mmCIF file of N, CA and C in Angstrom:
data_model
loop_
_atom_site.group_PDB
_atom_site.id
_atom_site.type_symbol
_atom_site.label_atom_id
_atom_site.label_comp_id
_atom_site.label_asym_id
_atom_site.label_seq_id
_atom_site.Cartn_x
_atom_site.Cartn_y
_atom_site.Cartn_z
ATOM 1 N N UNK A 1 -14.579 -2.939 13.462
ATOM 2 C CA UNK A 1 -13.112 -3.561 13.469
ATOM 3 C C UNK A 1 -12.985 -4.622 14.954
ATOM 4 N N UNK A 2 -12.983 -5.400 14.789
ATOM 5 C CA UNK A 2 -13.052 -6.625 16.406
ATOM 6 C C UNK A 2 -11.002 -7.339 15.801
ATOM 7 N N UNK A 3 -10.472 -7.252 17.335
ATOM 8 C CA UNK A 3 -9.307 -7.886 17.652
ATOM 9 C C UNK A 3 -9.760 -8.934 18.626
ATOM 10 N N UNK A 4 -9.555 -9.627 18.045
ATOM 11 C CA UNK A 4 -8.795 -10.708 18.156
ATOM 12 C C UNK A 4 -8.328 -11.964 18.859
ATOM 13 N N UNK A 5 -7.354 -12.758 19.527
ATOM 14 C CA UNK A 5 -6.647 -13.439 19.930
ATOM 15 C C UNK A 5 -6.544 -14.737 19.239
ATOM 16 N N UNK A 6 -5.558 -15.151 18.711
ATOM 17 C CA UNK A 6 -5.660 -16.495 17.540
ATOM 18 C C UNK A 6 -6.747 -17.050 17.963
ATOM 19 N N UNK A 7 -6.897 -17.941 20.054
ATOM 20 C CA UNK A 7 -8.603 -19.045 19.714
ATOM 21 C C UNK A 7 -9.675 -18.685 19.767
ATOM 22 N N UNK A 8 -9.982 -16.640 18.700
ATOM 23 C CA UNK A 8 -10.743 -16.612 18.666
ATOM 24 C C UNK A 8 -11.918 -15.486 19.466
ATOM 25 N N UNK A 9 -10.796 -15.364 20.868
ATOM 26 C CA UNK A 9 -11.248 -14.524 22.077
ATOM 27 C C UNK A 9 -11.080 -13.432 21.459
ATOM 28 N N UNK A 10 -12.116 -12.365 22.190
ATOM 29 C CA UNK A 10 -12.165 -10.685 21.357
ATOM 30 C C UNK A 10 -11.523 -10.166 22.866
ATOM 31 N N UNK A 11 -10.259 -9.265 21.678
ATOM 32 C CA UNK A 11 -9.769 -8.459 22.808
ATOM 33 C C UNK A 11 -9.973 -6.626 23.277
ATOM 34 N N UNK A 12 -10.426 -6.417 22.283
ATOM 35 C CA UNK A 12 -11.440 -5.089 22.040
ATOM 36 C C UNK A 12 -11.901 -4.860 20.634
ATOM 37 N N UNK A 13 -13.239 -3.704 20.387
ATOM 38 C CA UNK A 13 -13.271 -3.308 19.138
ATOM 39 C C UNK A 13 -13.275 -1.596 19.189
ATOM 40 N N UNK A 14 -13.928 -1.361 18.051
ATOM 41 C CA UNK A 14 -13.895 -0.219 17.343
ATOM 42 C C UNK A 14 -14.622 -0.080 16.253
ATOM 43 N N UNK A 15 -15.653 0.814 16.562
ATOM 44 C CA UNK A 15 -16.434 1.143 15.496
ATOM 45 C C UNK A 15 -16.924 3.092 14.663
ATOM 46 N N UNK A 16 -16.691 2.810 14.217
ATOM 47 C CA UNK A 16 -16.496 4.351 13.811
ATOM 48 C C UNK A 16 -17.470 4.472 12.615
ATOM 49 N N UNK A 17 -18.628 6.212 12.382
ATOM 50 C CA UNK A 17 -19.069 5.904 11.084
ATOM 51 C C UNK A 17 -18.950 6.834 9.724
ATOM 52 N N UNK A 18 -18.399 6.391 8.646
ATOM 53 C CA UNK A 18 -18.268 6.666 7.452
ATOM 54 C C UNK A 18 -19.193 7.961 6.809
ATOM 55 N N UNK A 19 -19.346 8.943 7.457
ATOM 56 C CA UNK A 19 -20.747 10.180 7.292
ATOM 57 C C UNK A 19 -19.645 10.454 5.503
ATOM 58 N N UNK A 20 -21.215 10.201 4.276
ATOM 59 C CA UNK A 20 -21.662 10.269 3.232
ATOM 60 C C UNK A 20 -20.375 9.619 2.359
ATOM 61 N N UNK A 21 -19.940 8.897 2.750
ATOM 62 C CA UNK A 21 -19.455 7.793 2.193
ATOM 63 C C UNK A 21 -20.853 6.512 1.364
ATOM 64 N N UNK A 22 -20.989 7.015 -0.315
ATOM 65 C CA UNK A 22 -22.430 5.687 -1.022
ATOM 66 C C UNK A 22 -21.606 4.935 -1.454
ATOM 67 N N UNK A 23 -20.452 4.638 -1.727
ATOM 68 C CA UNK A 23 -19.545 3.207 -2.442
ATOM 69 C C UNK A 23 -19.005 2.648 -1.212
ATOM 70 N N UNK A 24 -19.097 1.809 -1.559
ATOM 71 C CA UNK A 24 -19.150 0.305 -0.574
ATOM 72 C C UNK A 24 -17.513 -0.240 -0.884
ATOM 73 N N UNK A 25 -17.486 0.259 -1.767
ATOM 74 C CA UNK A 25 -15.534 -0.003 -1.579
ATOM 75 C C UNK A 25 -14.919 1.113 -0.491
ATOM 76 N N UNK A 26 -14.953 2.208 -1.550
ATOM 77 C CA UNK A 26 -14.547 3.348 -0.575
ATOM 78 C C UNK A 26 -15.043 3.569 0.921
ATOM 79 N N UNK A 27 -15.923 2.647 1.446
ATOM 80 C CA UNK A 27 -16.006 1.985 2.786
ATOM 81 C C UNK A 27 -15.264 1.254 3.380
ATOM 82 N N UNK A 28 -14.816 0.533 2.748
ATOM 83 C CA UNK A 28 -14.262 -0.916 2.905
ATOM 84 C C UNK A 28 -12.726 -0.556 2.853
ATOM 85 N N UNK A 29 -12.569 -0.047 2.134
ATOM 86 C CA UNK A 29 -10.656 1.230 2.123
ATOM 87 C C UNK A 29 -10.536 1.940 2.950
ATOM 88 N N UNK A 30 -11.849 2.794 3.558
ATOM 89 C CA UNK A 30 -11.582 3.654 4.169
ATOM 90 C C UNK A 30 -11.300 2.843 5.271
ATOM 91 N N UNK A 31 -12.088 2.683 6.171
ATOM 92 C CA UNK A 31 -11.828 1.209 7.299
ATOM 93 C C UNK A 31 -10.269 0.519 7.291
ATOM 94 N N UNK A 32 -10.255 0.103 6.322
ATOM 95 C CA UNK A 32 -8.775 -0.575 6.069
ATOM 96 C C UNK A 32 -7.517 0.555 6.755
ATOM 97 N N UNK A 33 -8.065 1.873 6.256
ATOM 98 C CA UNK A 33 -6.631 3.198 6.386
ATOM 99 C C UNK A 33 -6.907 2.734 7.936
ATOM 100 N N UNK A 34 -8.411 2.844 8.684
ATOM 101 C CA UNK A 34 -8.083 3.533 9.894
ATOM 102 C C UNK A 34 -8.047 2.458 11.147
ATOM 103 N N UNK A 35 -7.906 0.776 10.744
ATOM 104 C CA UNK A 35 -7.452 -0.334 10.843
ATOM 105 C C UNK A 35 -5.879 0.228 10.750
ATOM 106 N N UNK A 36 -5.355 0.249 9.632
ATOM 107 C CA UNK A 36 -3.878 -0.033 9.651
ATOM 108 C C UNK A 36 -3.198 0.944 10.762
ATOM 109 N N UNK A 37 -4.134 2.165 10.752
ATOM 110 C CA UNK A 37 -3.639 3.218 10.895
ATOM 111 C C UNK A 37 -3.375 2.987 12.655
ATOM 112 N N UNK A 38 -4.172 2.190 12.833
ATOM 113 C CA UNK A 38 -5.024 1.635 14.481
ATOM 114 C C UNK A 38 -3.871 0.347 14.877
ATOM 115 N N UNK A 39 -3.285 -0.344 14.240
ATOM 116 C CA UNK A 39 -2.305 -1.244 14.227
ATOM 117 C C UNK A 39 -0.809 -0.421 14.446
ATOM 118 N N UNK A 40 -1.070 0.610 13.285
ATOM 119 C CA UNK A 40 0.403 1.053 13.550
ATOM 120 C C UNK A 40 1.034 1.779 15.369
ATOM 121 N N UNK A 41 -0.753 2.429 15.041
ATOM 122 C CA UNK A 41 -0.671 3.632 16.785
ATOM 123 C C UNK A 41 0.352 2.480 17.418
ATOM 124 N N UNK A 42 -0.482 1.119 17.814
ATOM 125 C CA UNK A 42 -0.490 0.513 18.433
ATOM 126 C C UNK A 42 0.652 -0.570 18.631
ATOM 127 N N UNK A 43 1.283 -0.449 17.743
ATOM 128 C CA UNK A 43 2.588 -0.985 17.829
ATOM 129 C C UNK A 43 2.621 -2.760 17.672
ATOM 130 N N UNK A 44 1.171 -3.248 16.885
ATOM 131 C CA UNK A 44 0.820 -4.577 16.727
ATOM 132 C C UNK A 44 1.733 -5.523 15.589
ATOM 133 N N UNK A 45 1.902 -6.458 16.014
ATOM 134 C CA UNK A 45 2.715 -7.496 14.588
ATOM 135 C C UNK A 45 1.963 -8.597 14.753
ATOM 136 N N UNK A 46 2.200 -9.317 13.544
ATOM 137 C CA UNK A 46 2.171 -10.829 13.355
ATOM 138 C C UNK A 46 0.599 -10.523 13.652
ATOM 139 N N UNK A 47 -0.253 -9.542 13.073
ATOM 140 C CA UNK A 47 -1.769 -9.796 12.524
ATOM 141 C C UNK A 47 -2.208 -9.840 11.426
ATOM 142 N N UNK A 48 -3.586 -10.177 11.366
ATOM 143 C CA UNK A 48 -4.232 -10.699 10.394
ATOM 144 C C UNK A 48 -5.202 -10.140 10.335
ATOM 145 N N UNK A 49 -5.018 -9.260 8.783
ATOM 146 C CA UNK A 49 -6.716 -8.003 9.122
ATOM 147 C C UNK A 49 -7.883 -9.321 7.903
ATOM 148 N N UNK A 50 -8.929 -9.105 8.329
ATOM 149 C CA UNK A 50 -9.938 -9.781 7.579
ATOM 150 C C UNK A 50 -10.654 -8.987 6.918
ATOM 151 N N UNK A 51 -11.653 -9.323 5.445
ATOM 152 C CA UNK A 51 -12.066 -7.847 4.912
ATOM 153 C C UNK A 51 -13.358 -8.834 4.709
ATOM 154 N N UNK A 52 -14.574 -8.394 4.302
ATOM 155 C CA UNK A 52 -15.211 -9.046 3.351
ATOM 156 C C UNK A 52 -15.755 -8.692 2.055
ATOM 157 N N UNK A 53 -14.568 -7.409 1.752
ATOM 158 C CA UNK A 53 -14.674 -6.969 0.258
ATOM 159 C C UNK A 53 -13.281 -7.510 -0.816
ATOM 160 N N UNK A 54 -13.369 -8.576 -1.333
ATOM 161 C CA UNK A 54 -12.855 -9.504 -2.096
ATOM 162 C C UNK A 54 -11.637 -8.083 -2.432
ATOM 163 N N UNK A 55 -12.993 -7.405 -3.150
ATOM 164 C CA UNK A 55 -11.967 -6.107 -4.565
ATOM 165 C C UNK A 55 -10.966 -5.526 -3.990
ATOM 166 N N UNK A 56 -11.099 -5.200 -2.634
ATOM 167 C CA UNK A 56 -9.980 -4.437 -1.943
ATOM 168 C C UNK A 56 -9.058 -5.429 -1.351
ATOM 169 N N UNK A 57 -9.576 -6.360 -1.323
ATOM 170 C CA UNK A 57 -7.866 -7.473 -0.823
ATOM 171 C C UNK A 57 -7.291 -8.141 -2.657
ATOM 172 N N UNK A 58 -7.790 -8.124 -3.453
ATOM 173 C CA UNK A 58 -7.071 -8.134 -4.407
ATOM 174 C C UNK A 58 -6.492 -7.575 -5.364
ATOM 175 N N UNK A 59 -6.832 -6.165 -4.998
ATOM 176 C CA UNK A 59 -6.449 -4.495 -5.385
ATOM 177 C C UNK A 59 -4.667 -4.831 -4.281
ATOM 178 N N UNK A 60 -4.973 -4.999 -3.723
ATOM 179 C CA UNK A 60 -4.005 -4.630 -2.478
ATOM 180 C C UNK A 60 -2.933 -5.896 -3.335
ATOM 181 N N UNK A 61 -3.477 -7.044 -2.829
ATOM 182 C CA UNK A 61 -2.107 -7.950 -3.326
ATOM 183 C C UNK A 61 -1.990 -7.980 -5.045
ATOM 184 N N UNK A 62 -2.623 -7.591 -5.594
ATOM 185 C CA UNK A 62 -1.913 -7.250 -7.179
ATOM 186 C C UNK A 62 -1.195 -5.606 -7.785
ATOM 187 N N UNK A 63 -1.244 -5.017 -6.022
ATOM 188 C CA UNK A 63 -0.606 -3.676 -6.729
ATOM 189 C C UNK A 63 -1.350 -2.613 -7.715
ATOM 190 N N UNK A 64 -2.714 -2.821 -8.779
ATOM 191 C CA UNK A 64 -3.127 -2.407 -9.256
ATOM 192 C C UNK A 64 -4.436 -1.467 -8.876
ATOM 193 N N UNK A 65 -3.867 -0.075 -8.732
ATOM 194 C CA UNK A 65 -4.763 0.405 -7.930
ATOM 195 C C UNK A 65 -5.506 1.243 -9.144
ATOM 196 N N UNK A 66 -7.568 1.261 -8.959
ATOM 197 C CA UNK A 66 -7.639 2.043 -10.167
ATOM 198 C C UNK A 66 -7.898 3.475 -9.886
ATOM 199 N N UNK A 67 -8.132 4.261 -11.348
ATOM 200 C CA UNK A 67 -8.062 5.714 -10.435
ATOM 201 C C UNK A 67 -9.038 6.029 -9.817
ATOM 202 N N UNK A 68 -9.485 5.959 -8.943
ATOM 203 C CA UNK A 68 -11.133 6.072 -8.201
ATOM 204 C C UNK A 68 -11.072 6.762 -7.002
ATOM 205 N N UNK A 69 -11.736 7.212 -6.282
ATOM 206 C CA UNK A 69 -11.915 7.578 -4.991
ATOM 207 C C UNK A 69 -10.671 6.492 -4.229
ATOM 208 N N UNK A 70 -11.552 4.820 -4.121
ATOM 209 C CA UNK A 70 -11.062 3.769 -3.248
ATOM 210 C C UNK A 70 -9.657 3.713 -4.005
ATOM 211 N N UNK A 71 -9.630 3.295 -5.181
ATOM 212 C CA UNK A 71 -7.663 3.510 -5.115
ATOM 213 C C UNK A 71 -6.914 3.579 -4.691
ATOM 214 N N UNK A 72 -6.773 5.781 -4.665
ATOM 215 C CA UNK A 72 -6.525 6.662 -3.541
ATOM 216 C C UNK A 72 -6.108 5.932 -2.811
ATOM 217 N N UNK A 73 -7.378 5.596 -1.911
ATOM 218 C CA UNK A 73 -7.534 4.953 -0.452
ATOM 219 C C UNK A 73 -6.508 3.416 0.116
ATOM 220 N N UNK A 74 -6.870 2.709 -1.324
ATOM 221 C CA UNK A 74 -5.978 1.396 -1.369
ATOM 222 C C UNK A 74 -4.925 1.791 -1.598
ATOM 223 N N UNK A 75 -4.254 2.647 -2.705
ATOM 224 C CA UNK A 75 -2.492 2.175 -2.944
ATOM 225 C C UNK A 75 -2.111 3.343 -1.172
ATOM 226 N N UNK A 76 -2.867 4.009 -0.358
ATOM 227 C CA UNK A 76 -2.591 4.607 0.774
ATOM 228 C C UNK A 76 -2.188 3.179 1.877
ATOM 229 N N UNK A 77 -3.064 2.611 1.623
ATOM 230 C CA UNK A 77 -3.471 1.204 2.673
ATOM 231 C C UNK A 77 -2.139 0.613 2.601
ATOM 232 N N UNK A 78 -1.906 0.767 1.415
ATOM 233 C CA UNK A 78 -0.275 -0.270 0.476
ATOM 234 C C UNK A 78 0.972 0.348 0.986
ATOM 235 N N UNK A 79 1.049 1.614 1.259
ATOM 236 C CA UNK A 79 2.179 2.694 1.496
ATOM 237 C C UNK A 79 1.855 2.516 2.957
ATOM 238 N N UNK A 80 0.762 2.229 3.876
ATOM 239 C CA UNK A 80 1.031 1.708 5.457
ATOM 240 C C UNK A 80 1.409 0.746 5.027
ATOM 241 N N UNK A 81 0.953 -0.320 5.164
ATOM 242 C CA UNK A 81 1.633 -1.865 4.837
ATOM 243 C C UNK A 81 2.669 -2.323 4.780
ATOM 244 N N UNK A 82 3.528 -1.174 3.804
ATOM 245 C CA UNK A 82 4.558 -1.656 3.253
ATOM 246 C C UNK A 82 5.721 -1.038 4.738
ATOM 247 N N UNK A 83 5.538 -0.681 5.388
ATOM 248 C CA UNK A 83 6.077 -0.057 6.651
ATOM 249 C C UNK A 83 6.008 -0.891 7.937
ATOM 250 N N UNK A 84 4.372 -1.295 7.693
ATOM 251 C CA UNK A 84 4.518 -2.482 9.498
ATOM 252 C C UNK A 84 5.105 -4.070 9.011
ATOM 253 N N UNK A 85 4.848 -4.516 10.473
ATOM 254 C CA UNK A 85 5.747 -6.258 10.695
ATOM 255 C C UNK A 85 4.727 -7.168 10.479
ATOM 256 N N UNK A 86 4.513 -8.024 9.368
ATOM 257 C CA UNK A 86 4.708 -8.894 9.781
ATOM 258 C C UNK A 86 2.673 -8.997 9.924
ATOM 259 N N UNK A 87 1.842 -7.721 9.124
ATOM 260 C CA UNK A 87 0.527 -7.824 8.792
ATOM 261 C C UNK A 87 0.042 -7.932 7.467
ATOM 262 N N UNK A 88 -1.332 -9.135 7.525
ATOM 263 C CA UNK A 88 -1.285 -9.222 6.099
ATOM 264 C C UNK A 88 -2.819 -9.081 6.069
ATOM 265 N N UNK A 89 -3.257 -8.479 4.921
ATOM 266 C CA UNK A 89 -4.838 -8.149 4.478
ATOM 267 C C UNK A 89 -5.305 -9.523 3.782
ATOM 268 N N UNK A 90 -5.808 -10.406 4.325
ATOM 269 C CA UNK A 90 -6.819 -11.121 3.522
ATOM 270 C C UNK A 90 -8.320 -11.198 3.483
ATOM 271 N N UNK A 91 -9.170 -11.830 2.693
ATOM 272 C CA UNK A 91 -10.613 -12.395 2.336
ATOM 273 C C UNK A 91 -11.299 -13.565 3.284
#
């Protein structure tokens, strides 16, 4: 995860290994959930989160969560997003 200012300058970064995850969608959803928790803990607003996983973004935008493990994580992401201010997730 990289946090940048609106002019592109890097403010901070964080990495984490997702042990035991072999599905790309599950890894992306898990990383998004962790990023949302981080945004929440740091009380950030007016934040844009960019993912390279179109499937996850599409699922969040349409609130159509598949009955998969990553779908469950994406639903949790949606719940966290609903209580945060001015946070958006794009592809």
